[in-house]
Amino acid sequence: MNGIIGLAVEKIHVWRGERHVLKGVSLTLASGESLHVAGPNGTGKTTLLRVISGLMRPEQGTVSWAGRPIGQAPLEYQAALAYASHEPALKGDLSALENLVFSVGLKRRVDAARLREALARTGVEACADLPARVLSAGQRRRVALARVLSFEAPLWLLDEPFTNLDAAGVALVAGLIEEHTARGGLALVVAHHDLRLGGAARRLDLN
């Protein structure tokens, strides 16, 4: 599978009122690749991710997965992606584990033991039964990353996944991205950090 184009974004245009946020942005992402989307605030990085995730429709341009526009097979595409927004998006009154059970369960059958394993991989196994509202910003970020792992999806869309993480957390996220792409997965990462990812890592600067 390595090297096969999975994601193709062609000439995306998005306006916000009279502001032309994205001007003909195109990119491709193949299995085994990661793409770092960089650029100053306000250049449309998060908007691009929302378009690619299917949450926002562009005024012009297309997003395709496995050779088909995502609008033609939306359920298949949603099953193939794991999207992590800039905010961890956890329900405060649910525990870390309950948040995973709820969100992952919307896509596939879940096993509590496997979800606990994902929390352990991201370093927050001890927080599994704590309500999300008592967790630190860094711990919530790690729970959100465990959710990405638990989706078991080939395409990762990550919006500022390093926010609120210490050096060890940054290294952990980078390592998980490298593991994912080494297994043939695809990762599109919006980040202010200078990423040093191994394998077939590329960079797209928006300005």
Tab-separated table of C-alpha atoms in Angstrom:
chain	number	residue	atom	x	y	z
A	1	MET	CA	0.000	0.000	0.000
A	2	ASN	CA	2.929	2.342	0.668
A	3	GLY	CA	3.067	5.260	-1.757
A	4	ILE	CA	-0.556	5.050	-2.934
A	5	ILE	CA	-2.276	8.442	-2.952
A	6	GLY	CA	-5.050	8.399	-0.382
A	7	LEU	CA	-5.927	12.089	-0.018
A	8	ALA	CA	-6.057	14.618	-2.832
A	9	VAL	CA	-7.012	18.258	-2.260
A	10	GLU	CA	-7.411	20.284	-5.441
A	11	LYS	CA	-7.609	24.069	-5.756
A	12	ILE	CA	-9.547	24.790	-2.575
A	13	HIS	CA	-10.981	28.312	-2.291
A	14	VAL	CA	-12.713	29.532	0.869
A	15	TRP	CA	-14.031	33.021	1.602
A	16	ARG	CA	-15.045	34.467	4.962
A	17	GLY	CA	-17.228	37.394	4.013
A	18	GLU	CA	-15.019	39.444	1.702
A	19	ARG	CA	-11.825	37.795	2.941
A	20	HIS	CA	-10.318	35.169	0.668
A	21	VAL	CA	-8.947	32.759	3.311
A	22	LEU	CA	-7.756	29.888	1.117
A	23	LYS	CA	-6.642	30.667	-2.413
A	24	GLY	CA	-6.407	27.590	-4.589
A	25	VAL	CA	-4.708	25.299	-2.062
A	26	SER	CA	-3.773	21.874	-3.408
A	27	LEU	CA	-1.999	18.943	-1.788
A	28	THR	CA	-1.704	15.178	-1.914
A	29	LEU	CA	-0.966	12.703	0.832
A	30	ALA	CA	0.029	9.107	0.214
A	31	SER	CA	0.178	6.147	2.538
A	32	GLY	CA	3.246	6.344	4.740
A	33	GLU	CA	3.457	10.140	4.489
A	34	SER	CA	3.013	12.992	6.933
A	35	LEU	CA	2.428	16.600	5.921
A	36	HIS	CA	3.140	19.523	8.234
A	37	VAL	CA	0.896	22.503	7.444
A	38	ALA	CA	2.530	25.660	8.771
A	39	GLY	CA	2.042	29.402	8.536
A	40	PRO	CA	1.189	32.498	10.608
A	41	ASN	CA	-2.120	32.858	12.418
A	42	GLY	CA	-4.963	33.744	10.106
A	43	THR	CA	-3.596	31.998	7.024
A	44	GLY	CA	-6.362	29.373	6.998
A	45	LYS	CA	-4.645	26.332	8.487
A	46	THR	CA	-7.590	25.281	10.654
A	47	THR	CA	-10.023	26.188	7.873
A	48	LEU	CA	-8.124	23.853	5.554
A	49	LEU	CA	-8.392	21.014	8.070
A	50	ARG	CA	-12.117	21.612	8.479
A	51	VAL	CA	-12.574	21.459	4.716
A	52	ILE	CA	-10.551	18.257	4.463
A	53	SER	CA	-12.476	16.696	7.365
A	54	GLY	CA	-15.774	17.415	5.638
A	55	LEU	CA	-16.963	19.842	8.319
A	56	MET	CA	-16.860	22.790	5.906
A	57	ARG	CA	-17.647	22.988	2.215
A	58	PRO	CA	-15.338	25.133	0.090
A	59	GLU	CA	-16.694	27.608	-2.441
A	60	GLN	CA	-14.461	25.981	-5.050
A	61	GLY	CA	-12.282	22.913	-5.232
A	62	THR	CA	-12.530	19.239	-4.307
A	63	VAL	CA	-11.320	16.863	-1.620
A	64	SER	CA	-10.949	13.230	-2.667
A	65	TRP	CA	-10.197	10.065	-0.733
A	66	ALA	CA	-9.033	6.921	-2.519
A	67	GLY	CA	-9.834	8.545	-5.844
A	68	ARG	CA	-13.434	9.588	-5.024
A	69	PRO	CA	-14.774	12.995	-3.916
A	70	ILE	CA	-15.568	12.704	-0.228
A	71	GLY	CA	-19.179	13.775	-0.836
A	72	GLN	CA	-19.795	10.614	-2.868
A	73	ALA	CA	-19.039	8.256	0.016
A	74	PRO	CA	-19.225	10.341	3.210
A	75	LEU	CA	-19.699	7.415	5.610
A	76	GLU	CA	-16.712	5.550	4.221
A	77	TYR	CA	-14.587	8.672	4.449
A	78	GLN	CA	-15.612	9.468	8.015
A	79	ALA	CA	-14.744	5.896	8.994
A	80	ALA	CA	-11.290	6.373	7.465
A	81	LEU	CA	-10.323	9.527	9.343
A	82	ALA	CA	-9.515	10.602	12.876
A	83	TYR	CA	-9.856	14.353	13.333
A	84	ALA	CA	-8.496	16.113	16.416
A	85	SER	CA	-9.446	19.786	16.617
A	86	HIS	CA	-7.426	22.461	18.393
A	87	GLU	CA	-9.707	22.057	21.440
A	88	PRO	CA	-9.697	18.555	22.995
A	89	ALA	CA	-13.537	18.547	22.930
A	90	LEU	CA	-14.070	16.407	26.033
A	91	LYS	CA	-17.255	16.324	28.077
A	92	GLY	CA	-16.232	17.635	31.494
A	93	ASP	CA	-18.559	15.497	33.599
A	94	LEU	CA	-17.484	12.260	31.916
A	95	SER	CA	-14.291	10.484	32.882
A	96	ALA	CA	-11.448	10.224	30.412
A	97	LEU	CA	-12.441	6.627	29.689
A	98	GLU	CA	-16.128	7.481	29.359
A	99	ASN	CA	-15.251	10.206	26.863
A	100	LEU	CA	-13.479	7.624	24.725
A	101	VAL	CA	-16.315	5.122	25.051
A	102	PHE	CA	-18.776	7.759	23.876
A	103	SER	CA	-16.809	9.318	21.002
A	104	VAL	CA	-15.134	6.186	19.657
A	105	GLY	CA	-18.388	4.276	20.042
A	106	LEU	CA	-19.986	6.587	17.497
A	107	LYS	CA	-17.719	5.071	14.839
A	108	ARG	CA	-17.152	1.477	15.855
A	109	ARG	CA	-17.523	-1.094	18.601
A	110	VAL	CA	-15.351	-0.313	21.585
A	111	ASP	CA	-13.588	-2.409	24.156
A	112	ALA	CA	-12.833	-0.714	27.485
A	113	ALA	CA	-9.565	-2.623	27.888
A	114	ARG	CA	-8.337	-1.442	24.477
A	115	LEU	CA	-9.312	2.123	25.318
A	116	ARG	CA	-7.357	1.927	28.566
A	117	GLU	CA	-4.378	0.716	26.534
A	118	ALA	CA	-4.667	3.825	24.360
A	119	LEU	CA	-4.707	6.032	27.461
A	120	ALA	CA	-1.626	4.198	28.714
A	121	ARG	CA	0.160	4.801	25.397
A	122	THR	CA	-0.430	8.537	25.745
A	123	GLY	CA	0.641	8.593	29.393
A	124	VAL	CA	-2.715	9.221	31.103
A	125	GLU	CA	-3.798	5.756	32.192
A	126	ALA	CA	-3.978	7.029	35.796
A	127	CYS	CA	-6.572	9.588	34.672
A	128	ALA	CA	-8.912	7.034	33.093
A	129	ASP	CA	-11.566	7.275	35.800
A	130	LEU	CA	-11.200	10.984	36.601
A	131	PRO	CA	-13.724	13.498	35.232
A	132	ALA	CA	-12.255	15.425	32.322
A	133	ARG	CA	-12.983	18.766	34.043
A	134	VAL	CA	-10.313	18.090	36.708
A	135	LEU	CA	-7.576	17.235	34.207
A	136	SER	CA	-4.847	19.683	33.271
A	137	ALA	CA	-4.734	21.107	29.752
A	138	GLY	CA	-1.851	18.777	28.912
A	139	GLN	CA	-3.695	15.733	30.253
A	140	ARG	CA	-6.791	16.602	28.214
A	141	ARG	CA	-4.602	16.883	25.139
A	142	ARG	CA	-3.226	13.391	25.814
A	143	VAL	CA	-6.758	12.002	26.228
A	144	ALA	CA	-7.692	13.534	22.878
A	145	LEU	CA	-4.663	11.851	21.321
A	146	ALA	CA	-5.744	8.526	22.848
A	147	ARG	CA	-9.064	9.044	21.089
A	148	VAL	CA	-7.240	9.428	17.759
A	149	LEU	CA	-5.395	6.164	18.380
A	150	SER	CA	-8.626	4.404	19.328
A	151	PHE	CA	-10.362	5.306	16.077
A	152	GLU	CA	-7.853	3.025	14.298
A	153	ALA	CA	-8.253	5.163	11.180
A	154	PRO	CA	-5.684	5.427	8.368
A	155	LEU	CA	-5.959	9.218	7.983
A	156	TRP	CA	-5.085	11.494	10.905
A	157	LEU	CA	-6.007	15.195	10.786
A	158	LEU	CA	-4.387	16.912	13.760
A	159	ASP	CA	-4.855	20.593	14.592
A	160	GLU	CA	-2.087	21.859	16.905
A	161	PRO	CA	-1.636	18.507	18.701
A	162	PHE	CA	1.408	19.809	20.634
A	163	THR	CA	-0.425	22.628	22.431
A	164	ASN	CA	-0.108	22.473	26.261
A	165	LEU	CA	2.361	19.601	26.122
A	166	ASP	CA	5.798	19.567	27.736
A	167	ALA	CA	8.903	18.362	25.927
A	168	ALA	CA	8.139	14.730	26.754
A	169	GLY	CA	4.600	15.140	25.425
A	170	VAL	CA	5.828	16.727	22.203
A	171	ALA	CA	8.242	13.827	21.692
A	172	LEU	CA	5.438	11.356	22.401
A	173	VAL	CA	3.131	12.878	19.775
A	174	ALA	CA	5.903	13.015	17.189
A	175	GLY	CA	6.750	9.380	17.906
A	176	LEU	CA	3.134	8.262	17.519
A	177	ILE	CA	2.849	10.097	14.198
A	178	GLU	CA	6.022	8.381	12.990
A	179	GLU	CA	4.693	4.980	14.100
A	180	HIS	CA	1.410	5.619	12.325
A	181	THR	CA	3.023	6.539	9.014
A	182	ALA	CA	5.534	3.696	9.308
A	183	ARG	CA	2.541	1.328	9.281
A	184	GLY	CA	1.219	2.957	6.100
A	185	GLY	CA	-1.001	5.564	7.726
A	186	LEU	CA	-1.323	9.196	6.638
A	187	ALA	CA	-1.032	12.237	8.896
A	188	LEU	CA	-1.793	15.869	8.138
A	189	VAL	CA	-0.606	18.028	11.023
A	190	VAL	CA	-1.214	21.725	11.618
A	191	ALA	CA	1.463	22.945	14.029
A	192	HIS	CA	3.465	26.019	14.948
A	193	HIS	CA	6.274	23.736	16.134
A	194	ASP	CA	9.087	22.861	13.774
A	195	LEU	CA	8.423	19.173	13.307
A	196	ARG	CA	11.185	16.668	12.922
A	197	LEU	CA	9.384	13.609	11.682
A	198	GLY	CA	11.132	10.685	10.083
A	199	GLY	CA	9.986	8.811	7.022
A	200	ALA	CA	8.222	10.550	4.173
A	201	ALA	CA	7.563	13.875	5.929
A	202	ARG	CA	6.772	17.007	3.915
A	203	ARG	CA	5.807	20.604	4.692
A	204	LEU	CA	3.227	23.010	3.266
A	205	ASP	CA	3.476	26.682	4.180
A	206	LEU	CA	0.345	28.832	3.966
A	207	ASN	CA	0.811	32.587	3.777
